[in-house]
Amino acid sequence: RDEFGRLLERERISSNEHLTRAILRERAATEEERQKAQRFAKQLEEKDRELKKHDAYYKEQLARLEERSAQFYKVTTEQYQKAADEVSARFKRYESHPICADLQDKILQCYRQHAQETLSCSALASQYLHCVNHAKQ
């Protein structure tokens, strides 16, 4: 019985040692996983900071480009308006009204009525010529 008790005691001690080693291995593996997770978390945070930095940079660049574009648009619009005003002033449209239009109509009507006797319209033609010469002055 003594020997059996010692054998049982050795088995128990051996079993405890195996269990202790397994627990230590498991703790080491758990600690390694925890450290790996921390490293990944730090890398992720670093990437996040980097992305935020890039985002801020590109937003700033976009704002600058939009500002410059607005300035170019304003300058271009002003230059276009100035050029349009200059062209409009230089080549002003003049309204022209036919001079002596009533006499012109009367002469044409007379020529139609007296197609074979155009000299009968000479008094009207003379009045028309006088009106035109007077308008030129």
PDB file of C-alpha atoms in Angstrom:
ATOM      1  CA  ARG A   1       0.000   0.000   0.000  1.00  0.00           C
ATOM      2  CA  ASP A   2       2.797   2.384   0.731  1.00  0.00           C
ATOM      3  CA  GLU A   3       4.251   1.774  -2.644  1.00  0.00           C
ATOM      4  CA  PHE A   4       0.879   2.225  -4.264  1.00  0.00           C
ATOM      5  CA  GLY A   5       0.460   5.525  -2.397  1.00  0.00           C
ATOM      6  CA  ARG A   6       3.881   6.676  -3.544  1.00  0.00           C
ATOM      7  CA  LEU A   7       3.074   5.679  -7.101  1.00  0.00           C
ATOM      8  CA  LEU A   8      -0.173   7.601  -6.928  1.00  0.00           C
ATOM      9  CA  GLU A   9       1.667  10.585  -5.448  1.00  0.00           C
ATOM     10  CA  ARG A  10       4.221  10.511  -8.288  1.00  0.00           C
ATOM     11  CA  GLU A  11       1.434  10.274 -10.836  1.00  0.00           C
ATOM     12  CA  ARG A  12      -0.352  13.191  -9.228  1.00  0.00           C
ATOM     13  CA  ILE A  13       2.883  15.258  -9.157  1.00  0.00           C
ATOM     14  CA  SER A  14       3.632  14.362 -12.793  1.00  0.00           C
ATOM     15  CA  SER A  15       0.090  15.181 -13.781  1.00  0.00           C
ATOM     16  CA  ASN A  16       0.300  18.519 -11.931  1.00  0.00           C
ATOM     17  CA  GLU A  17       3.605  19.310 -13.672  1.00  0.00           C
ATOM     18  CA  HIS A  18       2.036  18.580 -17.093  1.00  0.00           C
ATOM     19  CA  LEU A  19      -0.956  20.671 -16.175  1.00  0.00           C
ATOM     20  CA  THR A  20       1.283  23.507 -14.921  1.00  0.00           C
ATOM     21  CA  ARG A  21       3.362  23.403 -18.142  1.00  0.00           C
ATOM     22  CA  ALA A  22       0.196  23.388 -20.269  1.00  0.00           C
ATOM     23  CA  ILE A  23      -1.191  26.339 -18.315  1.00  0.00           C
ATOM     24  CA  LEU A  24       2.121  28.214 -18.711  1.00  0.00           C
ATOM     25  CA  ARG A  25       2.175  27.468 -22.460  1.00  0.00           C
ATOM     26  CA  GLU A  26      -1.406  28.660 -22.756  1.00  0.00           C
ATOM     27  CA  ARG A  27      -0.640  31.836 -20.792  1.00  0.00           C
ATOM     28  CA  ALA A  28       2.405  32.502 -23.008  1.00  0.00           C
ATOM     29  CA  ALA A  29       0.320  31.960 -26.158  1.00  0.00           C
ATOM     30  CA  THR A  30      -2.407  34.223 -24.783  1.00  0.00           C
ATOM     31  CA  GLU A  31       0.150  36.912 -23.918  1.00  0.00           C
ATOM     32  CA  GLU A  32       1.661  36.630 -27.408  1.00  0.00           C
ATOM     33  CA  GLU A  33      -1.798  36.990 -28.976  1.00  0.00           C
ATOM     34  CA  ARG A  34      -2.528  39.998 -26.750  1.00  0.00           C
ATOM     35  CA  GLN A  35       0.745  41.665 -27.783  1.00  0.00           C
ATOM     36  CA  LYS A  36       0.043  40.901 -31.438  1.00  0.00           C
ATOM     37  CA  ALA A  37      -3.433  42.436 -31.073  1.00  0.00           C
ATOM     38  CA  GLN A  38      -1.870  45.526 -29.466  1.00  0.00           C
ATOM     39  CA  ARG A  39       0.618  45.834 -32.341  1.00  0.00           C
ATOM     40  CA  PHE A  40      -2.196  45.571 -34.881  1.00  0.00           C
ATOM     41  CA  ALA A  41      -4.244  48.127 -32.947  1.00  0.00           C
ATOM     42  CA  LYS A  42      -1.282  50.538 -32.954  1.00  0.00           C
ATOM     43  CA  GLN A  43      -0.741  49.959 -36.680  1.00  0.00           C
ATOM     44  CA  LEU A  44      -4.424  50.557 -37.295  1.00  0.00           C
ATOM     45  CA  GLU A  45      -4.360  53.767 -35.262  1.00  0.00           C
ATOM     46  CA  GLU A  46      -1.275  54.923 -37.174  1.00  0.00           C
ATOM     47  CA  LYS A  47      -2.974  54.197 -40.515  1.00  0.00           C
ATOM     48  CA  ASP A  48      -6.069  56.031 -39.297  1.00  0.00           C
ATOM     49  CA  ARG A  49      -3.973  59.073 -38.319  1.00  0.00           C
ATOM     50  CA  GLU A  50      -2.232  58.944 -41.687  1.00  0.00           C
ATOM     51  CA  LEU A  51      -5.553  58.758 -43.537  1.00  0.00           C
ATOM     52  CA  LYS A  52      -6.924  61.692 -41.544  1.00  0.00           C
ATOM     53  CA  LYS A  53      -3.780  63.670 -42.359  1.00  0.00           C
ATOM     54  CA  HIS A  54      -4.162  62.872 -46.073  1.00  0.00           C
ATOM     55  CA  ASP A  55      -7.855  63.720 -45.918  1.00  0.00           C
ATOM     56  CA  ALA A  56      -7.127  67.121 -44.360  1.00  0.00           C
ATOM     57  CA  TYR A  57      -4.395  67.780 -46.945  1.00  0.00           C
ATOM     58  CA  TYR A  58      -6.652  66.944 -49.889  1.00  0.00           C
ATOM     59  CA  LYS A  59      -9.525  68.971 -48.467  1.00  0.00           C
ATOM     60  CA  GLU A  60      -7.164  71.933 -48.179  1.00  0.00           C
ATOM     61  CA  GLN A  61      -5.955  71.417 -51.757  1.00  0.00           C
ATOM     62  CA  LEU A  62      -9.539  71.163 -52.984  1.00  0.00           C
ATOM     63  CA  ALA A  63     -10.477  74.372 -51.184  1.00  0.00           C
ATOM     64  CA  ARG A  64      -7.484  76.144 -52.764  1.00  0.00           C
ATOM     65  CA  LEU A  65      -8.404  74.872 -56.224  1.00  0.00           C
ATOM     66  CA  GLU A  66     -12.025  75.916 -55.781  1.00  0.00           C
ATOM     67  CA  GLU A  67     -10.924  79.379 -54.637  1.00  0.00           C
ATOM     68  CA  ARG A  68      -8.568  79.732 -57.602  1.00  0.00           C
ATOM     69  CA  SER A  69     -11.261  78.497 -59.962  1.00  0.00           C
ATOM     70  CA  ALA A  70     -13.706  81.055 -58.565  1.00  0.00           C
ATOM     71  CA  GLN A  71     -11.113  83.808 -59.039  1.00  0.00           C
ATOM     72  CA  PHE A  72     -10.424  82.718 -62.631  1.00  0.00           C
ATOM     73  CA  TYR A  73     -14.159  82.606 -63.316  1.00  0.00           C
ATOM     74  CA  LYS A  74     -14.619  86.104 -61.876  1.00  0.00           C
ATOM     75  CA  VAL A  75     -11.696  87.543 -63.867  1.00  0.00           C
ATOM     76  CA  THR A  76     -12.809  85.804 -67.050  1.00  0.00           C
ATOM     77  CA  THR A  77     -16.375  87.010 -66.616  1.00  0.00           C
ATOM     78  CA  GLU A  78     -15.197  90.572 -65.987  1.00  0.00           C
ATOM     79  CA  GLN A  79     -12.887  90.481 -69.017  1.00  0.00           C
ATOM     80  CA  TYR A  80     -15.658  89.073 -71.186  1.00  0.00           C
ATOM     81  CA  GLN A  81     -18.092  91.760 -70.036  1.00  0.00           C
ATOM     82  CA  LYS A  82     -15.489  94.480 -70.601  1.00  0.00           C
ATOM     83  CA  ALA A  83     -14.736  93.188 -74.113  1.00  0.00           C
ATOM     84  CA  ALA A  84     -18.450  92.889 -74.896  1.00  0.00           C
ATOM     85  CA  ASP A  85     -19.009  96.471 -73.712  1.00  0.00           C
ATOM     86  CA  GLU A  86     -16.065  97.718 -75.811  1.00  0.00           C
ATOM     87  CA  VAL A  87     -17.337  95.935 -78.918  1.00  0.00           C
ATOM     88  CA  SER A  88     -20.838  97.203 -78.268  1.00  0.00           C
ATOM     89  CA  ALA A  89     -19.547 100.776 -77.867  1.00  0.00           C
ATOM     90  CA  ARG A  90     -17.294 100.570 -80.920  1.00  0.00           C
ATOM     91  CA  PHE A  91     -19.878  99.009 -83.187  1.00  0.00           C
ATOM     92  CA  LYS A  92     -22.985 100.642 -81.841  1.00  0.00           C
ATOM     93  CA  ARG A  93     -26.094  99.673 -83.674  1.00  0.00           C
ATOM     94  CA  TYR A  94     -27.653 102.630 -85.302  1.00  0.00           C
ATOM     95  CA  GLU A  95     -31.315 102.697 -85.998  1.00  0.00           C
ATOM     96  CA  SER A  96     -31.927 103.892 -89.483  1.00  0.00           C
ATOM     97  CA  HIS A  97     -35.261 105.072 -90.703  1.00  0.00           C
ATOM     98  CA  PRO A  98     -35.872 105.420 -94.392  1.00  0.00           C
ATOM     99  CA  ILE A  99     -35.841 109.062 -95.375  1.00  0.00           C
ATOM    100  CA  CYS A 100     -38.675 110.448 -97.404  1.00  0.00           C
ATOM    101  CA  ALA A 101     -40.463 107.105 -97.247  1.00  0.00           C
ATOM    102  CA  ASP A 102     -43.876 108.568 -98.069  1.00  0.00           C
ATOM    103  CA  LEU A 103     -42.542 110.179-101.285  1.00  0.00           C
ATOM    104  CA  GLN A 104     -40.739 106.963-102.171  1.00  0.00           C
ATOM    105  CA  ASP A 105     -44.019 105.046-101.864  1.00  0.00           C
ATOM    106  CA  LYS A 106     -45.835 107.651-103.979  1.00  0.00           C
ATOM    107  CA  ILE A 107     -43.162 107.450-106.734  1.00  0.00           C
ATOM    108  CA  LEU A 108     -43.330 103.646-106.830  1.00  0.00           C
ATOM    109  CA  GLN A 109     -47.115 103.784-107.000  1.00  0.00           C
ATOM    110  CA  CYS A 110     -46.934 106.381-109.797  1.00  0.00           C
ATOM    111  CA  TYR A 111     -44.457 104.269-111.807  1.00  0.00           C
ATOM    112  CA  ARG A 112     -46.756 101.265-111.472  1.00  0.00           C
ATOM    113  CA  GLN A 113     -49.796 103.234-112.572  1.00  0.00           C
ATOM    114  CA  HIS A 114     -47.960 104.957-115.427  1.00  0.00           C
ATOM    115  CA  ALA A 115     -45.569 102.230-116.540  1.00  0.00           C
ATOM    116  CA  GLN A 116     -45.540 103.522-120.089  1.00  0.00           C
ATOM    117  CA  GLU A 117     -45.559 107.224-119.105  1.00  0.00           C
ATOM    118  CA  THR A 118     -42.768 107.516-116.506  1.00  0.00           C
ATOM    119  CA  LEU A 119     -42.278 111.222-117.233  1.00  0.00           C
ATOM    120  CA  SER A 120     -45.641 111.918-115.644  1.00  0.00           C
ATOM    121  CA  CYS A 121     -44.006 110.974-112.304  1.00  0.00           C
ATOM    122  CA  SER A 122     -41.144 113.460-112.718  1.00  0.00           C
ATOM    123  CA  ALA A 123     -42.683 116.041-110.362  1.00  0.00           C
ATOM    124  CA  LEU A 124     -42.786 113.420-107.576  1.00  0.00           C
ATOM    125  CA  ALA A 125     -39.244 112.327-108.425  1.00  0.00           C
ATOM    126  CA  SER A 126     -38.091 115.923-108.204  1.00  0.00           C
ATOM    127  CA  GLN A 127     -39.761 116.343-104.789  1.00  0.00           C
ATOM    128  CA  TYR A 128     -38.136 113.066-103.642  1.00  0.00           C
ATOM    129  CA  LEU A 129     -34.692 114.241-104.814  1.00  0.00           C
ATOM    130  CA  HIS A 130     -35.145 117.552-103.006  1.00  0.00           C
ATOM    131  CA  CYS A 131     -36.210 115.691 -99.818  1.00  0.00           C
ATOM    132  CA  VAL A 132     -33.162 113.366 -99.975  1.00  0.00           C
ATOM    133  CA  ASN A 133     -30.749 116.257-100.541  1.00  0.00           C
ATOM    134  CA  HIS A 134     -32.306 118.144 -97.651  1.00  0.00           C
ATOM    135  CA  ALA A 135     -31.942 115.047 -95.390  1.00  0.00           C
ATOM    136  CA  LYS A 136     -28.238 114.750 -96.268  1.00  0.00           C
ATOM    137  CA  GLN A 137     -27.534 118.203 -94.849  1.00  0.00           C
TER     138      GLN A 137
END
